[in-house]
Coordinates of N, CA and C in Angstrom, one line a residue:
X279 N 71.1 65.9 110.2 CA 71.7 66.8 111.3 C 72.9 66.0 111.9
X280 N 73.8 66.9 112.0 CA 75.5 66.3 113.0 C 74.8 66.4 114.2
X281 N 75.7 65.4 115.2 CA 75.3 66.0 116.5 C 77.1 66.9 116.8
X282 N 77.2 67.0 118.2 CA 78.2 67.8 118.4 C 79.5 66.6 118.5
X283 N 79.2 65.0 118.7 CA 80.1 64.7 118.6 C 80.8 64.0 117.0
X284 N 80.1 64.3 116.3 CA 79.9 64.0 115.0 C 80.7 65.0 114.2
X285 N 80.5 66.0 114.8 CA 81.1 67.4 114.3 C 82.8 67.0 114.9
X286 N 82.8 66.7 115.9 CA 83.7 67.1 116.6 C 85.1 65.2 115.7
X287 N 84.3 64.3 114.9 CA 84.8 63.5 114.6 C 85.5 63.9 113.3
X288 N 84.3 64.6 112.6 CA 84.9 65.2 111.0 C 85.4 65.9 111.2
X289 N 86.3 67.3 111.8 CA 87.0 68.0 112.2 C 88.4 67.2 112.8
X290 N 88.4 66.6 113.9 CA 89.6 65.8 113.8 C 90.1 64.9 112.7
X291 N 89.2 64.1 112.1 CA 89.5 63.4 110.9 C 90.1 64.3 109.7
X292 N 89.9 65.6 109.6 CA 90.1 66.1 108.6 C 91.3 66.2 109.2
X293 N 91.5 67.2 110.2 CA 93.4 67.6 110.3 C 94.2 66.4 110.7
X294 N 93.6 65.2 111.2 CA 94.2 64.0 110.6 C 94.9 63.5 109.6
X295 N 94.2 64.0 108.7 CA 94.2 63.3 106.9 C 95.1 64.5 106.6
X296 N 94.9 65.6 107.1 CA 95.8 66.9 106.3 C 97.3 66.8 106.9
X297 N 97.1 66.1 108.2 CA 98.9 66.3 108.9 C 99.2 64.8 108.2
X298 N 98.9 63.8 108.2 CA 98.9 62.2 107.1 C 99.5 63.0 105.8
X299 N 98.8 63.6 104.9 CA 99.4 63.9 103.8 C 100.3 64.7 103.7
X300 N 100.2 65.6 104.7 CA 101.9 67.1 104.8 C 102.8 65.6 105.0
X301 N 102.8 64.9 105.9 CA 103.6 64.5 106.6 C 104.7 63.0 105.2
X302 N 103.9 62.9 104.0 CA 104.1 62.0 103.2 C 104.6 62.8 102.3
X303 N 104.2 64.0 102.1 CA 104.4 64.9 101.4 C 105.9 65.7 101.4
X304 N 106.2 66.0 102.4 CA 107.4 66.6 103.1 C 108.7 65.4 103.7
X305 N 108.2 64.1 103.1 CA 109.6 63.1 104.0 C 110.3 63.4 102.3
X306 N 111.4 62.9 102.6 CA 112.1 62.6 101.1 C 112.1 61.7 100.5
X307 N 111.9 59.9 101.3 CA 111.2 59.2 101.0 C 109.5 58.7 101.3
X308 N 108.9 59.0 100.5 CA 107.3 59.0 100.7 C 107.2 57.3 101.0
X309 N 107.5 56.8 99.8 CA 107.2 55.1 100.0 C 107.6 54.4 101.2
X310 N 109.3 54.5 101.8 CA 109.3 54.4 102.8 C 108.5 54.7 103.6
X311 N 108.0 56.0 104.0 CA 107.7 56.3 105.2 C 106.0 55.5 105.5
X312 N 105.4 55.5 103.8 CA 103.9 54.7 103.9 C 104.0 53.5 104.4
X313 N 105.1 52.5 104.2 CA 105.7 51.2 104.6 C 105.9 51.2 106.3
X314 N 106.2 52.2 106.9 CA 106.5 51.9 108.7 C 105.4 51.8 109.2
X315 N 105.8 50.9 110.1 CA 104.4 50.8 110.7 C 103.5 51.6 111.8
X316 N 103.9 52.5 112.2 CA 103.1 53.5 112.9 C 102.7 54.1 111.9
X317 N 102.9 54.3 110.1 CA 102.3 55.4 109.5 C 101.1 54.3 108.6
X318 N 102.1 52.9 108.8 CA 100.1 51.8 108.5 C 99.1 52.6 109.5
X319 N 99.3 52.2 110.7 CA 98.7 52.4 111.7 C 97.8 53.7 111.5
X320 N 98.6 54.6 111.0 CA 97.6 55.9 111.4 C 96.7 55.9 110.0
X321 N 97.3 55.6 108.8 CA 96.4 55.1 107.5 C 94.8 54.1 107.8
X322 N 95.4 53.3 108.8 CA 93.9 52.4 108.9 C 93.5 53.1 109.8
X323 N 93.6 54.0 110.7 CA 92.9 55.0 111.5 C 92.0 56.0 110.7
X324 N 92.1 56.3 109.8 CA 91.6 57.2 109.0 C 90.7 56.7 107.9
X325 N 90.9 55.5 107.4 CA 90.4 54.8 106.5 C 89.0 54.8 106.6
X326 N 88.6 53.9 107.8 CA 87.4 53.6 107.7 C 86.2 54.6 108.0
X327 N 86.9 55.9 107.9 CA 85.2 57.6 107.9 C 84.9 57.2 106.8
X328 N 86.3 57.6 105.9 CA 86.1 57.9 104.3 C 85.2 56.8 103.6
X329 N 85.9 55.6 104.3 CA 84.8 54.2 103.4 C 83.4 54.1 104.1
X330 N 83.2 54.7 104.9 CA 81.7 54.5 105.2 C 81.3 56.0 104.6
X331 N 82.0 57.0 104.7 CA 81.5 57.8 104.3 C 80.9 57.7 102.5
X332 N 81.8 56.8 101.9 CA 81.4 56.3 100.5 C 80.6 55.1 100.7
X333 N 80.3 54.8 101.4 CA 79.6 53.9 101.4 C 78.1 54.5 101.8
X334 N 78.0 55.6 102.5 CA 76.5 56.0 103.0 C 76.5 56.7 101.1
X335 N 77.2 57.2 100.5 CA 76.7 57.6 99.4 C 76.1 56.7 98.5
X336 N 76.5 55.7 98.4 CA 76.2 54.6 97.5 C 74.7 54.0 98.0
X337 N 74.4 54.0 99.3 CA 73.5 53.4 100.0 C 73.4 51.7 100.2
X338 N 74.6 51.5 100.5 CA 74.8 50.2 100.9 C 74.7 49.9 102.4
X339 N 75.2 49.2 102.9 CA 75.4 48.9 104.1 C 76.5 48.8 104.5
X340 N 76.7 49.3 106.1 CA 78.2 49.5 106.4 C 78.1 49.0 107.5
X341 N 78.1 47.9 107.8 CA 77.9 46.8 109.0 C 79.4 46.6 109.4
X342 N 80.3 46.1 108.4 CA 81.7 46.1 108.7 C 82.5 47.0 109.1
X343 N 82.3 48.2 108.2 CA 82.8 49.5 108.9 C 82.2 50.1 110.6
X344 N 81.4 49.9 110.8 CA 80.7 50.0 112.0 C 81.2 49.0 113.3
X345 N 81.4 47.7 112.8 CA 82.0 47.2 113.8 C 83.7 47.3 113.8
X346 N 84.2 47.4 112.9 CA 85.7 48.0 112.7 C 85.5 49.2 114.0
X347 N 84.5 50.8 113.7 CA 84.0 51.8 114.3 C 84.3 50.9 116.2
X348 N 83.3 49.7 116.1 CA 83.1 49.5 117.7 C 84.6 48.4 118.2
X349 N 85.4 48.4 117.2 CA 86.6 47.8 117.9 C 87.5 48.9 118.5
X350 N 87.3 50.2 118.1 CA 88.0 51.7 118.6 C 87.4 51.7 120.0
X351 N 85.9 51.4 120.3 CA 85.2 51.8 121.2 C 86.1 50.4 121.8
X352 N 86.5 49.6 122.5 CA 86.4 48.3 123.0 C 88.0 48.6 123.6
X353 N 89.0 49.6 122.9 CA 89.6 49.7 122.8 C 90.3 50.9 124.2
X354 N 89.0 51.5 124.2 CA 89.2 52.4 125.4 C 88.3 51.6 126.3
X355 N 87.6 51.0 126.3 CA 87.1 50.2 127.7 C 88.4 49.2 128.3
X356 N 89.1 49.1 127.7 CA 90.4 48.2 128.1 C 91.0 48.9 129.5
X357 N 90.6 50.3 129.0 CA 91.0 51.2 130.1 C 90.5 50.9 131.4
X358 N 88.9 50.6 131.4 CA 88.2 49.8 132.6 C 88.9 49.1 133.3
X359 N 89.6 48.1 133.1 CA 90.5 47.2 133.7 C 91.6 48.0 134.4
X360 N 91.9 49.2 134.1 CA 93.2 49.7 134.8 C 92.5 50.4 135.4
X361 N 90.8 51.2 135.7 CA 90.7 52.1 136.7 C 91.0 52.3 137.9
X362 N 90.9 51.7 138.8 CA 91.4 51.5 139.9 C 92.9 51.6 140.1
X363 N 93.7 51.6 139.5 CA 95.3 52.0 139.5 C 95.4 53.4 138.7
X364 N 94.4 53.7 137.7 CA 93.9 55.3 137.6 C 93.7 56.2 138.6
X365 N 92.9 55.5 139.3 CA 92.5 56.5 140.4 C 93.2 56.8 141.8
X366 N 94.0 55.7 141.6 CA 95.8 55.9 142.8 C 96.5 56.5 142.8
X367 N 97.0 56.1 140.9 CA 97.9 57.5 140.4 C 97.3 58.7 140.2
X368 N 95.9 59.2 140.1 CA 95.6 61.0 140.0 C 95.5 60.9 141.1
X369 N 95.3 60.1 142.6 CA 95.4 60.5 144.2 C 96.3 60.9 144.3
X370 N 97.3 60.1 143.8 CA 99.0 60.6 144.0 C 99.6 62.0 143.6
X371 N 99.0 62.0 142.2 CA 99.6 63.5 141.9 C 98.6 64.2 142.7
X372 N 97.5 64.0 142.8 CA 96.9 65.8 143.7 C 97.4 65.3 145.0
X373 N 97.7 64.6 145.8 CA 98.4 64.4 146.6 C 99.6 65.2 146.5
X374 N 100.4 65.4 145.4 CA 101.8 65.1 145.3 C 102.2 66.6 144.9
X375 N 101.4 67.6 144.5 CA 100.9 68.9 143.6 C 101.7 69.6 144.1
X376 N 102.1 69.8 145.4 CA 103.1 70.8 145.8 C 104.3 70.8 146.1
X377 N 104.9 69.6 145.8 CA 106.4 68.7 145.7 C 106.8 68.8 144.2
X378 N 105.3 68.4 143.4 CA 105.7 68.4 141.8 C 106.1 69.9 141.9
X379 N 104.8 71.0 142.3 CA 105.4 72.2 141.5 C 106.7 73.0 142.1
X380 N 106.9 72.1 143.4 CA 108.5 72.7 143.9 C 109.9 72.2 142.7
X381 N 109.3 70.8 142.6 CA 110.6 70.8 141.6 C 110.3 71.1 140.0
X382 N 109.4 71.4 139.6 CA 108.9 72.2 138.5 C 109.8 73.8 138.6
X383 N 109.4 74.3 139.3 CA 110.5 75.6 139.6 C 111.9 75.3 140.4
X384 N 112.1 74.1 140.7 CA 113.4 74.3 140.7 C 114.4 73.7 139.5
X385 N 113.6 72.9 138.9 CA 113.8 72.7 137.0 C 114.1 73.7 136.2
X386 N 113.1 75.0 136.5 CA 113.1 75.9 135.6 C 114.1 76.5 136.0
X387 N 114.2 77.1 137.3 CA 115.6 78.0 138.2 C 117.0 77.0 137.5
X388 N 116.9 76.1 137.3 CA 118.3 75.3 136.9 C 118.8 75.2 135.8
X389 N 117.2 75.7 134.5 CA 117.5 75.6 133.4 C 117.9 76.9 133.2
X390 N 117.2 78.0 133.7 CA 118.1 79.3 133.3 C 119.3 79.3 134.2
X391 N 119.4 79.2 135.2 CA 120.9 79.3 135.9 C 122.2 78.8 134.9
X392 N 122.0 77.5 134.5 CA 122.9 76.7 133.8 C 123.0 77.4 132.5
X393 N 121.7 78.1 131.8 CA 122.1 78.5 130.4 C 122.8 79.7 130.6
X394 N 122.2 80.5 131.4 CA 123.0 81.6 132.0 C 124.7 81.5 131.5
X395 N 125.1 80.6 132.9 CA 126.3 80.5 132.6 C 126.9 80.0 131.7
X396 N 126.3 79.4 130.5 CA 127.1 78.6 129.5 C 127.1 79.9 128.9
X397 N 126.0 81.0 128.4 CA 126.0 81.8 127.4 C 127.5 82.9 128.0
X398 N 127.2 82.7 129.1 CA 128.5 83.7 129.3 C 130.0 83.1 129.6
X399 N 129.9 82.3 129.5 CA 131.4 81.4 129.3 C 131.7 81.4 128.1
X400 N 130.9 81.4 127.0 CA 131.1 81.1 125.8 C 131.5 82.4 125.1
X401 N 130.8 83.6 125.5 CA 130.9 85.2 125.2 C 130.8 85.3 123.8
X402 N 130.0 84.2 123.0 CA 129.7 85.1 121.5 C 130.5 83.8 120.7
X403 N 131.1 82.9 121.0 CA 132.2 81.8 120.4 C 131.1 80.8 120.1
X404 N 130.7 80.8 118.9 CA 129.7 79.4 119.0 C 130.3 78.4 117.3
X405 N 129.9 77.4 117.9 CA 130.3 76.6 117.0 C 129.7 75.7 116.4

């Protein structure tokens, strides 16, 4: 039996692996792009389901893959150390909620005003 967060790991791992291969698939250079390092990065992100997942078939033991698994976990506890400046900055924004969404709409009001008038300065002339 999955539990629901189990479910919830094979389902991201898959559209992981599926946007990884469009994404190797669709560059013009593939080799290149396997070579950069944020697309290492996201390769060893993915790596280690599949190898334990071959590995529970085989019925070996995946002791390494598992602590590989608990260096992800160690990884958001780092977060621990910044909680307290977490909880300053989301004071701040709900503090701050009605200033943000004043200039949120006055962003928006600026972004149509300005296109407004470019579309109509230009009258159909594009280049």
């Amino acid at each position: 039996s999955v539990s629901v967060l189990g479910a919830v790991e094979i389902v991201t791992i898959v559209f992981f692996t599926m946007e990884y291969l469009l994404k190797i698939l669709s560059t013009p250079k593939p080799v290149a792009f396997i070579h950069a390092p944020l697309n290492i990065i996201d390769l060893l992100s993915i790596l280690p389901f599949y190898f334990e997942l071959f590995l529970q078939s085989e019925n070996s033991s995946a002791g390494i893959l598992r602590m590989l698994r608990l260096v992800r976990v160690f990884r958001v506890l780092k977060l621990g150390t910044h909680y307290g400046k977490i909880q300053v900055m989301w004071r701040t924004m709900v503090d701050s909620v009605d200033v943000l969404a004043m200039m949120g709409f006055l962003l928006l009001l600026s972004v149509v005003l300005f296109s407004s008038f470019i579309y109509f300065v230009e009258r159909g002339e594009f280049s």
